[in-house]
Short mmCIF file of C-alpha atoms and ligand atoms in Angstrom, two decimals:
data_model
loop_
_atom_site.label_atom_id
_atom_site.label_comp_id
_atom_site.label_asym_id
_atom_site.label_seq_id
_atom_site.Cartn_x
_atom_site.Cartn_y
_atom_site.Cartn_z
CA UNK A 1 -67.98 82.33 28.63
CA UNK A 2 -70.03 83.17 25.90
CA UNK A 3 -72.85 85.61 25.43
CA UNK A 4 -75.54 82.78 24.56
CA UNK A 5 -74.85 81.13 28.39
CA UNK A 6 -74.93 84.91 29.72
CA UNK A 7 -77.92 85.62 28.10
CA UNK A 8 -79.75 82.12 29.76
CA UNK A 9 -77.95 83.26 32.98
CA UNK A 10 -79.22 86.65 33.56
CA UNK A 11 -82.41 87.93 35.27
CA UNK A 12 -83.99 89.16 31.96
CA UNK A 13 -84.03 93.46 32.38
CA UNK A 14 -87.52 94.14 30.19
CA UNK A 15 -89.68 90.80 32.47
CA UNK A 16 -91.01 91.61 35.62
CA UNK A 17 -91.06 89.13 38.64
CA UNK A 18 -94.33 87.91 38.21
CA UNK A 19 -93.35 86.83 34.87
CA UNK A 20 -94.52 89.93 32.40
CA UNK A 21 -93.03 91.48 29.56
CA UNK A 22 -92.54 94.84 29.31
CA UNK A 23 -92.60 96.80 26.01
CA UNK A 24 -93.12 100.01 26.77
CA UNK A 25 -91.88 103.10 28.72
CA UNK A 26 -94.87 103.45 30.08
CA UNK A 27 -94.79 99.59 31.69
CA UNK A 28 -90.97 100.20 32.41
CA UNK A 29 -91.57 103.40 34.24
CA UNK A 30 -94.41 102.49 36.03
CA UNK A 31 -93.61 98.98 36.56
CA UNK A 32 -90.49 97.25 36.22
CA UNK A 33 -87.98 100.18 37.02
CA UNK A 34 -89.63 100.54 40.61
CA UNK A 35 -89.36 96.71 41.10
CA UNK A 36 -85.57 96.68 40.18
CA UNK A 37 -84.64 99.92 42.61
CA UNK A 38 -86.62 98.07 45.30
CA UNK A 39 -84.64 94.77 44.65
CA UNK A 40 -81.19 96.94 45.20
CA UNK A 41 -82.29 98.12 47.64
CA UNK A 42 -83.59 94.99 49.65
CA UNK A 43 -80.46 92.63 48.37
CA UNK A 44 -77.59 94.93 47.95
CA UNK A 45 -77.63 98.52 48.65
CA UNK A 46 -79.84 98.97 51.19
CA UNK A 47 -82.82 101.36 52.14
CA UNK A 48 -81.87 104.40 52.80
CA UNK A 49 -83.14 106.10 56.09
CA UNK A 50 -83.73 109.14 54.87
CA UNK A 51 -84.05 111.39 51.54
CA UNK A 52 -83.52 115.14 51.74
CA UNK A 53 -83.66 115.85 55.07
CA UNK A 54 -85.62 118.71 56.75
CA UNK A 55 -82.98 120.29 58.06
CA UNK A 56 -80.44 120.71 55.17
CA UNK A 57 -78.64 124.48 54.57
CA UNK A 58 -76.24 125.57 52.28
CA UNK A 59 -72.73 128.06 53.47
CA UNK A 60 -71.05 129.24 50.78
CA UNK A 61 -67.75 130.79 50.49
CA UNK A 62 -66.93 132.30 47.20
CA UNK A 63 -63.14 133.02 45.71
CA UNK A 64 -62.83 135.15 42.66
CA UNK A 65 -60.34 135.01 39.82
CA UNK A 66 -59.03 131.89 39.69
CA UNK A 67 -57.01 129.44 37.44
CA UNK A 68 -55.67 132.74 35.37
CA UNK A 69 -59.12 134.34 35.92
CA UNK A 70 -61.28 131.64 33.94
CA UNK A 71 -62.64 130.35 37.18
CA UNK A 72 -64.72 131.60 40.57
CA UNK A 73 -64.07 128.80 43.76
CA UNK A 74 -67.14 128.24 45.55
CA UNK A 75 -66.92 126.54 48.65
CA UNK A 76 -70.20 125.19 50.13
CA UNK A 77 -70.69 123.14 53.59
CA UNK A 78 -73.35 121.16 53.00
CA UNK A 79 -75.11 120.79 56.50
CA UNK A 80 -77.64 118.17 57.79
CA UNK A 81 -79.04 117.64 61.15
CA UNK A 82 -81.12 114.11 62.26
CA UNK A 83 -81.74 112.36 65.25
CA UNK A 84 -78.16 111.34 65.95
CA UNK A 85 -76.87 114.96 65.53
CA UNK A 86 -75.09 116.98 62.69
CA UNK A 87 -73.17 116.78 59.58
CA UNK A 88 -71.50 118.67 57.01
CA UNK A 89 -70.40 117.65 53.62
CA UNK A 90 -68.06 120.55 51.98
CA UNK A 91 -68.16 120.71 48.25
CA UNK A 92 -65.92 122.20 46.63
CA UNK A 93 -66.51 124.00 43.05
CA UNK A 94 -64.88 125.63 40.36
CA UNK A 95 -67.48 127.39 37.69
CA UNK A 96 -66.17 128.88 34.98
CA UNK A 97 -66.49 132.83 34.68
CA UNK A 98 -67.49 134.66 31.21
CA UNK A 99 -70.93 131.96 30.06
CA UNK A 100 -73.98 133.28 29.07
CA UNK A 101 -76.05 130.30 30.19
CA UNK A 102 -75.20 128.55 33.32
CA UNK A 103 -72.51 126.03 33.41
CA UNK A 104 -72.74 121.79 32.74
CA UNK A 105 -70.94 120.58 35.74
CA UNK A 106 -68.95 117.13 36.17
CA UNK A 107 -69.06 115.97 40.14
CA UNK A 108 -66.66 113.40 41.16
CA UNK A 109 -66.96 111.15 44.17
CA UNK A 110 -63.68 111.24 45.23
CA UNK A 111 -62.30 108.18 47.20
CA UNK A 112 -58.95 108.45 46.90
CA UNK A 113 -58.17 111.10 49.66
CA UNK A 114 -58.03 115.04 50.00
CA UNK A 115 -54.61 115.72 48.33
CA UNK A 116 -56.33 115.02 44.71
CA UNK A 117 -58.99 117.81 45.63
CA UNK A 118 -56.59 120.82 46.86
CA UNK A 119 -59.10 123.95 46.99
CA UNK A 120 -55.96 126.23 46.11
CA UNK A 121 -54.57 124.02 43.22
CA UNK A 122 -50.72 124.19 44.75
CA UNK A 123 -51.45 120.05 44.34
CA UNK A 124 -52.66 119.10 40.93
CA UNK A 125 -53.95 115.29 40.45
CA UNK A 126 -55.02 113.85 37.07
CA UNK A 127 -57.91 112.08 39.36
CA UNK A 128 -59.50 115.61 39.47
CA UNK A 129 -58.06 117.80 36.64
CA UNK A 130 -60.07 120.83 37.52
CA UNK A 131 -58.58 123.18 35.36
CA UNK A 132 -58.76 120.92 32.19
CA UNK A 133 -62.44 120.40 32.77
CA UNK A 134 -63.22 124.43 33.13
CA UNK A 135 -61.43 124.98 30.20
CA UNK A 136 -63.86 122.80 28.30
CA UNK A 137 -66.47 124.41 29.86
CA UNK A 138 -67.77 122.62 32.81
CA UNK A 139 -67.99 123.39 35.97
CA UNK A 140 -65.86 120.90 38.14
CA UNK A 141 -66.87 119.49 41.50
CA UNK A 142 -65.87 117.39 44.24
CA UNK A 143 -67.05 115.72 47.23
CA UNK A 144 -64.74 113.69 49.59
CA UNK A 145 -66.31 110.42 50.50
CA UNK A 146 -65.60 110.30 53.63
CA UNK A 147 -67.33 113.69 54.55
CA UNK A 148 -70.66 111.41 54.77
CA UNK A 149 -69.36 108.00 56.28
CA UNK A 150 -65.62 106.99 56.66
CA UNK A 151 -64.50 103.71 54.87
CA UNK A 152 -64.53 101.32 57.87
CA UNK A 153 -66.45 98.74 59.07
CA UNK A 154 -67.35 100.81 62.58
CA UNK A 155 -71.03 99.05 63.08
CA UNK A 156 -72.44 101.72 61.22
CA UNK A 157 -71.83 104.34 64.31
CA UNK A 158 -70.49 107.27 62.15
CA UNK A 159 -71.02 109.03 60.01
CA UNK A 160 -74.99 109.43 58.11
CA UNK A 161 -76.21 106.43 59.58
CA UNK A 162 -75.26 107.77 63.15
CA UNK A 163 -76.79 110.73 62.28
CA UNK A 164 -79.92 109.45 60.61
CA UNK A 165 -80.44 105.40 61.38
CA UNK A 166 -83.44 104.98 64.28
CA UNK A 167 -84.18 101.65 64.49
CA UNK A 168 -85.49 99.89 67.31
CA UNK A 169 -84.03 96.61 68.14
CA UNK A 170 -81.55 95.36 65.53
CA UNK A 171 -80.26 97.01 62.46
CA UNK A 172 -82.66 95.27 59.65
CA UNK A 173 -80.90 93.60 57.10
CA UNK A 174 -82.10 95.39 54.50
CA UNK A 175 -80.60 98.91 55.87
CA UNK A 176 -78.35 101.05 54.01
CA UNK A 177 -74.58 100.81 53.70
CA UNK A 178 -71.78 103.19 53.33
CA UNK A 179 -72.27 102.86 48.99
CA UNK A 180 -75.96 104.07 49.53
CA UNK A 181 -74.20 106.79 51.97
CA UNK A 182 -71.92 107.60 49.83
CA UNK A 183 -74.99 108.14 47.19
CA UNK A 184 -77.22 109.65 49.37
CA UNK A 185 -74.60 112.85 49.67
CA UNK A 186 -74.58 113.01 46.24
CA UNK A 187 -77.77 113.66 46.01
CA UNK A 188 -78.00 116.52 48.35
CA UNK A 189 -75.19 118.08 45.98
CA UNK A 190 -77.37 118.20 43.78
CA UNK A 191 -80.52 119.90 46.20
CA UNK A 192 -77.65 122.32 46.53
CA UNK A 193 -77.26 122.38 42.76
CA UNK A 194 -80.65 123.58 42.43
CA UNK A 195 -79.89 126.61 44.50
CA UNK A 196 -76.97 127.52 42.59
CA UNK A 197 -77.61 130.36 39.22
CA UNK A 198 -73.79 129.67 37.81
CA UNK A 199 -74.74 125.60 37.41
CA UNK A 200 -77.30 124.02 35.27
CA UNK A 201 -78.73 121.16 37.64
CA UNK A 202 -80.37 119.71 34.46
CA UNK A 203 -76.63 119.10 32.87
CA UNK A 204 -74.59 117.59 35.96
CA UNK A 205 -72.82 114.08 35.05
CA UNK A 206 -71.97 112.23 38.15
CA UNK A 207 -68.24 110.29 37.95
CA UNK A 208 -66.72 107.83 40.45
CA UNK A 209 -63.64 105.34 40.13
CA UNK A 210 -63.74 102.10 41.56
CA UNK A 211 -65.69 102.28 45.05
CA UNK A 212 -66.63 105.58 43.86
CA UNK A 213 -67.63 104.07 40.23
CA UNK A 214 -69.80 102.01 42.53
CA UNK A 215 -71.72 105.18 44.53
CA UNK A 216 -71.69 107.07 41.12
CA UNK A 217 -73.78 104.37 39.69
CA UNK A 218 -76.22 103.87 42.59
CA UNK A 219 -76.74 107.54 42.86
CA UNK A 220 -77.28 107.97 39.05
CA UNK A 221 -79.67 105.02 39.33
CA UNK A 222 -81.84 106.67 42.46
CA UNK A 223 -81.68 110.08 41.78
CA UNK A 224 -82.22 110.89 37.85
CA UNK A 225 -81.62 114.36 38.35
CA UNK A 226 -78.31 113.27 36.95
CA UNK A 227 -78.18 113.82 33.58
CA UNK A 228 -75.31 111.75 33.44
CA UNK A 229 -73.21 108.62 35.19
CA UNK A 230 -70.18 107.92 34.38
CA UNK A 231 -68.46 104.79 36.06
CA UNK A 232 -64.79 103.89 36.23
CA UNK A 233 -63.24 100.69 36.95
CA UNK A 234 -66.05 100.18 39.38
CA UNK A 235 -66.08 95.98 38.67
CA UNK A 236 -67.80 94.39 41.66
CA UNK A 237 -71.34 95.56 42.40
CA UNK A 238 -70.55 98.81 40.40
CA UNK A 239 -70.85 98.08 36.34
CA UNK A 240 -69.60 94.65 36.20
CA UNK A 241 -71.67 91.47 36.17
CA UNK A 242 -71.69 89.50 39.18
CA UNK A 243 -72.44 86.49 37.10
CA UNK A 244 -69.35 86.89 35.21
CA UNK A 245 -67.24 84.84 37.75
CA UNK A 246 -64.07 86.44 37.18
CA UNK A 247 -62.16 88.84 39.27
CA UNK A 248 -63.48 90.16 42.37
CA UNK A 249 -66.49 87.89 43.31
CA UNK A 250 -69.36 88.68 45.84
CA UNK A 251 -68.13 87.14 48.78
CA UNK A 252 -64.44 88.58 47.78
CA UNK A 253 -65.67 91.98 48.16
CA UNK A 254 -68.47 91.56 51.52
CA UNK A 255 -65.58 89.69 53.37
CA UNK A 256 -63.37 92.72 52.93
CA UNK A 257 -65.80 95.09 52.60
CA UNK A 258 -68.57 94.19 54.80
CA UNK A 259 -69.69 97.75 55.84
CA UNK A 260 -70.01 98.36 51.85
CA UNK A 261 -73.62 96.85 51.13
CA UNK A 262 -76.59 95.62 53.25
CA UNK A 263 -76.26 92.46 55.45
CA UNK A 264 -78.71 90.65 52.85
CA UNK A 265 -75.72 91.00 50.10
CA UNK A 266 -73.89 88.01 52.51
CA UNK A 267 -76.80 85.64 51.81
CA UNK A 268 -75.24 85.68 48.10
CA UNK A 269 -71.49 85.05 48.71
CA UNK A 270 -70.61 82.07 46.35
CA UNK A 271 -74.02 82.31 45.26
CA UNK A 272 -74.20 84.72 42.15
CA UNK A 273 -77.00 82.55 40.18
CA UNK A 274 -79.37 82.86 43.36
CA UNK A 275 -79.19 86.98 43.16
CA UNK A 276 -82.59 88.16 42.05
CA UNK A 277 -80.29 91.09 39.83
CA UNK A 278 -77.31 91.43 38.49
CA UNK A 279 -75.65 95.09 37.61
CA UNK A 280 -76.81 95.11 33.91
CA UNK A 281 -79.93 95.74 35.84
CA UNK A 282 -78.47 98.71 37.74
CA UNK A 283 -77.23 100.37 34.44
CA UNK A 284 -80.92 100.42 33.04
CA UNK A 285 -82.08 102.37 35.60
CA UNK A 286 -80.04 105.35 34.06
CA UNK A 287 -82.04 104.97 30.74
CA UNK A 288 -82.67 106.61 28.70
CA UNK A 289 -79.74 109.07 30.13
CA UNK A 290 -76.36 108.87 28.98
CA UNK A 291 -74.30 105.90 30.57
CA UNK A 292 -70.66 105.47 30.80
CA UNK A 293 -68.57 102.63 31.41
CA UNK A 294 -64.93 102.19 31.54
CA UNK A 295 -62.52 99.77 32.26
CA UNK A 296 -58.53 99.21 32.34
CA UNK A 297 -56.66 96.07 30.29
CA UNK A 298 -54.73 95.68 33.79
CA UNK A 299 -57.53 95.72 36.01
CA UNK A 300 -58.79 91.99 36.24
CA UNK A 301 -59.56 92.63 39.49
CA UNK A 302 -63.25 94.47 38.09
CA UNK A 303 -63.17 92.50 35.17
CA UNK A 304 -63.29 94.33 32.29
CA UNK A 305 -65.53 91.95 29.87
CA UNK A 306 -68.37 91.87 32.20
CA UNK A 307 -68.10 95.75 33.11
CA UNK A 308 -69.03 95.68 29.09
CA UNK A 309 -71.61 92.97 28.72
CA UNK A 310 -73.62 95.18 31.62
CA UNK A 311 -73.79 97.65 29.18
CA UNK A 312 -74.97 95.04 26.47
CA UNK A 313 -77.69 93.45 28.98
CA UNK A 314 -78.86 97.10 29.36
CA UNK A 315 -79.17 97.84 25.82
CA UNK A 316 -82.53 96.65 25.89
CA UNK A 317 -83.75 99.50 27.96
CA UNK A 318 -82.52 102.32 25.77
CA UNK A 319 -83.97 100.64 22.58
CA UNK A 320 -87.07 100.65 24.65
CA UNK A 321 -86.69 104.12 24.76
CA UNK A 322 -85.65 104.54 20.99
CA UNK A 323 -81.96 104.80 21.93
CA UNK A 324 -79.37 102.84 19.85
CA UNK A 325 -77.29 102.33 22.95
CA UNK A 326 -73.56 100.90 22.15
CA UNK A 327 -74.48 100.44 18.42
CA UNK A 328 -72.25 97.06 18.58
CA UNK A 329 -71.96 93.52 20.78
CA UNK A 330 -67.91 93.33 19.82
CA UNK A 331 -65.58 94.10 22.88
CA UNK A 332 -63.64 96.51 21.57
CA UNK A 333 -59.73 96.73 21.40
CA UNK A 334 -57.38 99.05 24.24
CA UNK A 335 -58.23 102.67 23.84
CA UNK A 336 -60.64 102.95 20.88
CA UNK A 337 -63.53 104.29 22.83
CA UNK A 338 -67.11 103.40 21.56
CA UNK A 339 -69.11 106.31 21.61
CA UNK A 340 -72.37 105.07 20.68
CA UNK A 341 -76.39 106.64 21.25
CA UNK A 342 -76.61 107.47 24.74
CA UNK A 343 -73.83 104.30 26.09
CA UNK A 344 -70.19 104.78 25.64
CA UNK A 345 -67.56 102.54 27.09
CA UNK A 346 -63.62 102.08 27.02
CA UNK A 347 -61.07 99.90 27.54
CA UNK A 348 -57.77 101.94 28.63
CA UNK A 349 -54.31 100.30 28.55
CA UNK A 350 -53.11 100.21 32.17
CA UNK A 351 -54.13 100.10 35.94
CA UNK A 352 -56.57 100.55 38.08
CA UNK A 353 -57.14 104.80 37.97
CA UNK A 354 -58.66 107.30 36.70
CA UNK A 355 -56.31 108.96 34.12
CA UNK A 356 -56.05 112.19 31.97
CA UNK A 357 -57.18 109.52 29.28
CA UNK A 358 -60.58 108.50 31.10
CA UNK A 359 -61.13 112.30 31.46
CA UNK A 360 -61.17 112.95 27.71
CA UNK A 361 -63.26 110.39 26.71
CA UNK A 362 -65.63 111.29 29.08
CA UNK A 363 -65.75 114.99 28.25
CA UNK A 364 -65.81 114.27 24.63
CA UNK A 365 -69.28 111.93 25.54
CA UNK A 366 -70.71 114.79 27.49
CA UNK A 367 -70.19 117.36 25.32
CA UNK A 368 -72.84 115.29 22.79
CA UNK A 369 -75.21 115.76 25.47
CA UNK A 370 -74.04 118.28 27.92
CA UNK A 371 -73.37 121.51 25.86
C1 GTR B 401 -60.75 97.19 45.92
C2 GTR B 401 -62.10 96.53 45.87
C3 GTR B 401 -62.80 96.96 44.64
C4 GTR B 401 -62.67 98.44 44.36
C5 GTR B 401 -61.36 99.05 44.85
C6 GTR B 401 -61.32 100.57 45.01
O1 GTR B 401 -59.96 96.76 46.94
O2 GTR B 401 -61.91 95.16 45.90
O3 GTR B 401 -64.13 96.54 44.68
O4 GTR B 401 -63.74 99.13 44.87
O5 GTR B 401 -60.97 98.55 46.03
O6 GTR B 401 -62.28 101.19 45.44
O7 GTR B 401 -60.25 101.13 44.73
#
C-alpha cells in the first residue's frame, strides 16, 4: 500500500464533518478536536460515566531510603466511591531524593501482571526498570490495570463500571469499555499528582505497551494534563491505522476482546473504510505535546508500518501548531530512532515487549522536553 491510496483513504485530520477546513489552533481547539474526542467516544471508546468523582481520597504510605538512598517509596491507595460501591487503585511511586525542583515522573500502565511492579524491588523487570528511570531523574510510577477493571469480558459487572455505570434499561452502545477504564484511572493519578510537592504534574509522560499502549493513548488524548504519551506496540485501536489492513484487524480484536471498546466498535468489524476515524486521528489529539510511537520488526501482529503512518497522518496537527513533527515520511530502518520536533518513533528488532531498549529511547525523548 502506498501513501497516495492512504492519503485518499483516510478521514482527513484538519476537515471537520460538515466539510470545513481548519487552519488554525484556534478552529482546531475549538472545533475539530472536540468533534474527534466525541467520535471516540461514540464509535470506539466509549463515554465515560464519570470524570473525577466526588468522592476521591488519597492514603499514602511513605518508605525512606531506598534503591541505595537515591529514592523515597510512596505508596498511595487511590480510593473512589459511586453508586455501585468502592474502589481503590494503589499506585505505587518511587521519587527521587536530593532535587531542588520537583521531579518529571514517567507512569506506566502496567498490563502485564504484579511481579513486574514489586514495591520492594527483590523482583526486577525491564517492563518497569524503576531504578534506571530514578537515576535519570524521574520519578517512576505504576498502576496495575486491573486495580480499575479486570481483563474479562464479565458484562461489565466489576470493576469502575460496577461502581460507577447507572443506566436504566440497557447498557447504551455508546458506554465505556475497560480501555476508557483503564484511562479513566489514569487520570485520577494524575488528580493525585496534583496533590503531591515531590512530582511536577505539569512534566508526567504517560507509557503503556500493547493493551496498555492502547489506554496510554486514550488517556493522553482525554486528559492533556499529560505532558507526554508514549505508546508501545499498541497496533490495533492504539497507534496503528485501522485502515492499514494488516495484522490484527477490527473484528480480530472485538471478537477476542469484546469487553475492550464500546458495542458500536462491532458495527465496524470487516468494515474499516465505513469508520468515521481512524487512530492518526487519536494521535492529534496529543498535539502539540510530545508523542511517541514505537513498534517491534517481529510484531506483525500491531503492524508496525501503520503504527508509523499514524504518526505521519498526524503531522498535520503539530505543523498547525508550528511543530515540525517527525521531520521525515521515510520508515526508518530497526533501531535508529527518529527523534524529531515533538513526534519520535522506533522500530526495535524483536518481539512484542517493552525492553530496556524502548526505555532509553523514550527517556532520551523526554529529557528534550521533560527536564
Ligand atoms: C493481543 C491483542 C493486541 C494487544 C496484545 C497485548 O492479544 O490482540 O491488540 O493488545 O494482546 O495487550 O499484549
Amino acid at each position: 500500500m502506498t501513501t497516495e491510496s492512504f492519503t485518499r483513504m483516510l478521514p482527513d485530520v484538519l476537515t471537520t464533518a460538515d466539510g470545513e477546513q481548519i487552519t488554525t489552533v484556534e478552529q482546531w481547539q475549538r472545533k475539530r478536536r472536540p468533534e474527534i474526542v466525541t467520535l471516540f467516544r461514540e464509535y470506539v471508546y466509549g463515554h465515560e460515566s464519570v470524570q473525577r468523582p466526588a468522592a476521591l481520597s488519597f492514603h499514602t504510605n511513605v518508605t525512606q531510603g531506598l534503591m541505595g538512598n537515591r529514592a523515597i517509596r510512596k505508596q498511595v491507595d487511590i480510593r473512589y466511591e459511586g453508586p455501585g460501591g468502592q474502589g481503590v487503585l494503589r499506585l505505587l511511586l518511587f521519587v527521587p531524593v536530593g532535587r531542588e525542583k520537583p521531579a518529571p515522573a514517567f507512569l506506566l500502565v502496567n498490563n502485564r501482571g504484579a511481579e513486574h511492579t514489586d514495591p520492594d524491588r527483590e523482583r526486577r523487570s525491564p517492563f518497569w526498570p524503576a531504578e534506571w528511570i530514578v537515576e535519570r531523574g524521574y520519578a517512576a510510577a505504576v498502576i496495575n490495570y486491573t486495580d480499575l477493571d479486570p481483563d474479562e469480558d464479565d458484562g461489565f459487572r466489576n470493576g469502575v463500571h460496577g461502581i460507577f455505570d447507572e443506566f436504566e434499561g440497557s447498557r447504551p452502545a455508546n458506554a465505556w469499555g475497560a480501555i476508557a477504564a483503564w484511562a479513566w484511572g489514569a487520570s485520577r493519578v494524575m488528580d493525585y499528582m496534583e496533590t503531591d510537592p515531590d512530582v511536577d504534574v505539569a512534566r508526567v509522560a504517560v507509557v503503556g505497551h500493547s493493551r496498555g499502549g492502547k489506554t496510554a493513548l486514550w488517556a493522553g488524548a482525554l486528559d492533556e494534563r499529560f505532558a507526554m504519551v508514549i505508546s508501545n506496540n499498541s497496533g490495533c485501536t492504539g497507534a496503528a491505522l485501522a485502515r492499514g489492513n494488516r495484522g490484527e484487524t477490527i473484528k480480530d480484536i472485538n471478537d477476542r476482546f469484546p469487553h475492550w471498546f464500546n458495542a458500536n466498535y462491532k458495527r465496524f468489524n470487516g468494515r474499516e473504510p465505513d469508520l468515521p476515524v481512524d487512530q492518526h486521528m487519536l494521535l492529534s489529539l496529543i498535539a502539540p505535546r510530545p508523542v511517541y510511537v514505537s513498534s517491534a520488526t517481529q510484531d506483525e501482529w500491531a503492524d508496525p508500518l501503520s503504527e508509523f503512518l499514524s504518526l505521519i497522518y498526524a503531522a498535520p496537527v503539530y505543523q498547525l501548531f508550528g511543530k515540525h513533527a517527525l521531520g521525515t515520511e521515510r520508515f526508518p530502518q530497526p533501531d535508529t530512532p527518529i527523534h524529531g520536533d515533538r513526534m519520535g518513533y522506533h522500530l526495535r528488532t524483536g518481539v512484542h515487549d517493552l525492553t530496556e531498549y524502548d526505555w532509553e529511547q523514550f527517556m532520551d525523548f523526554a529529557d528534550r522536553y521533560l527536564k
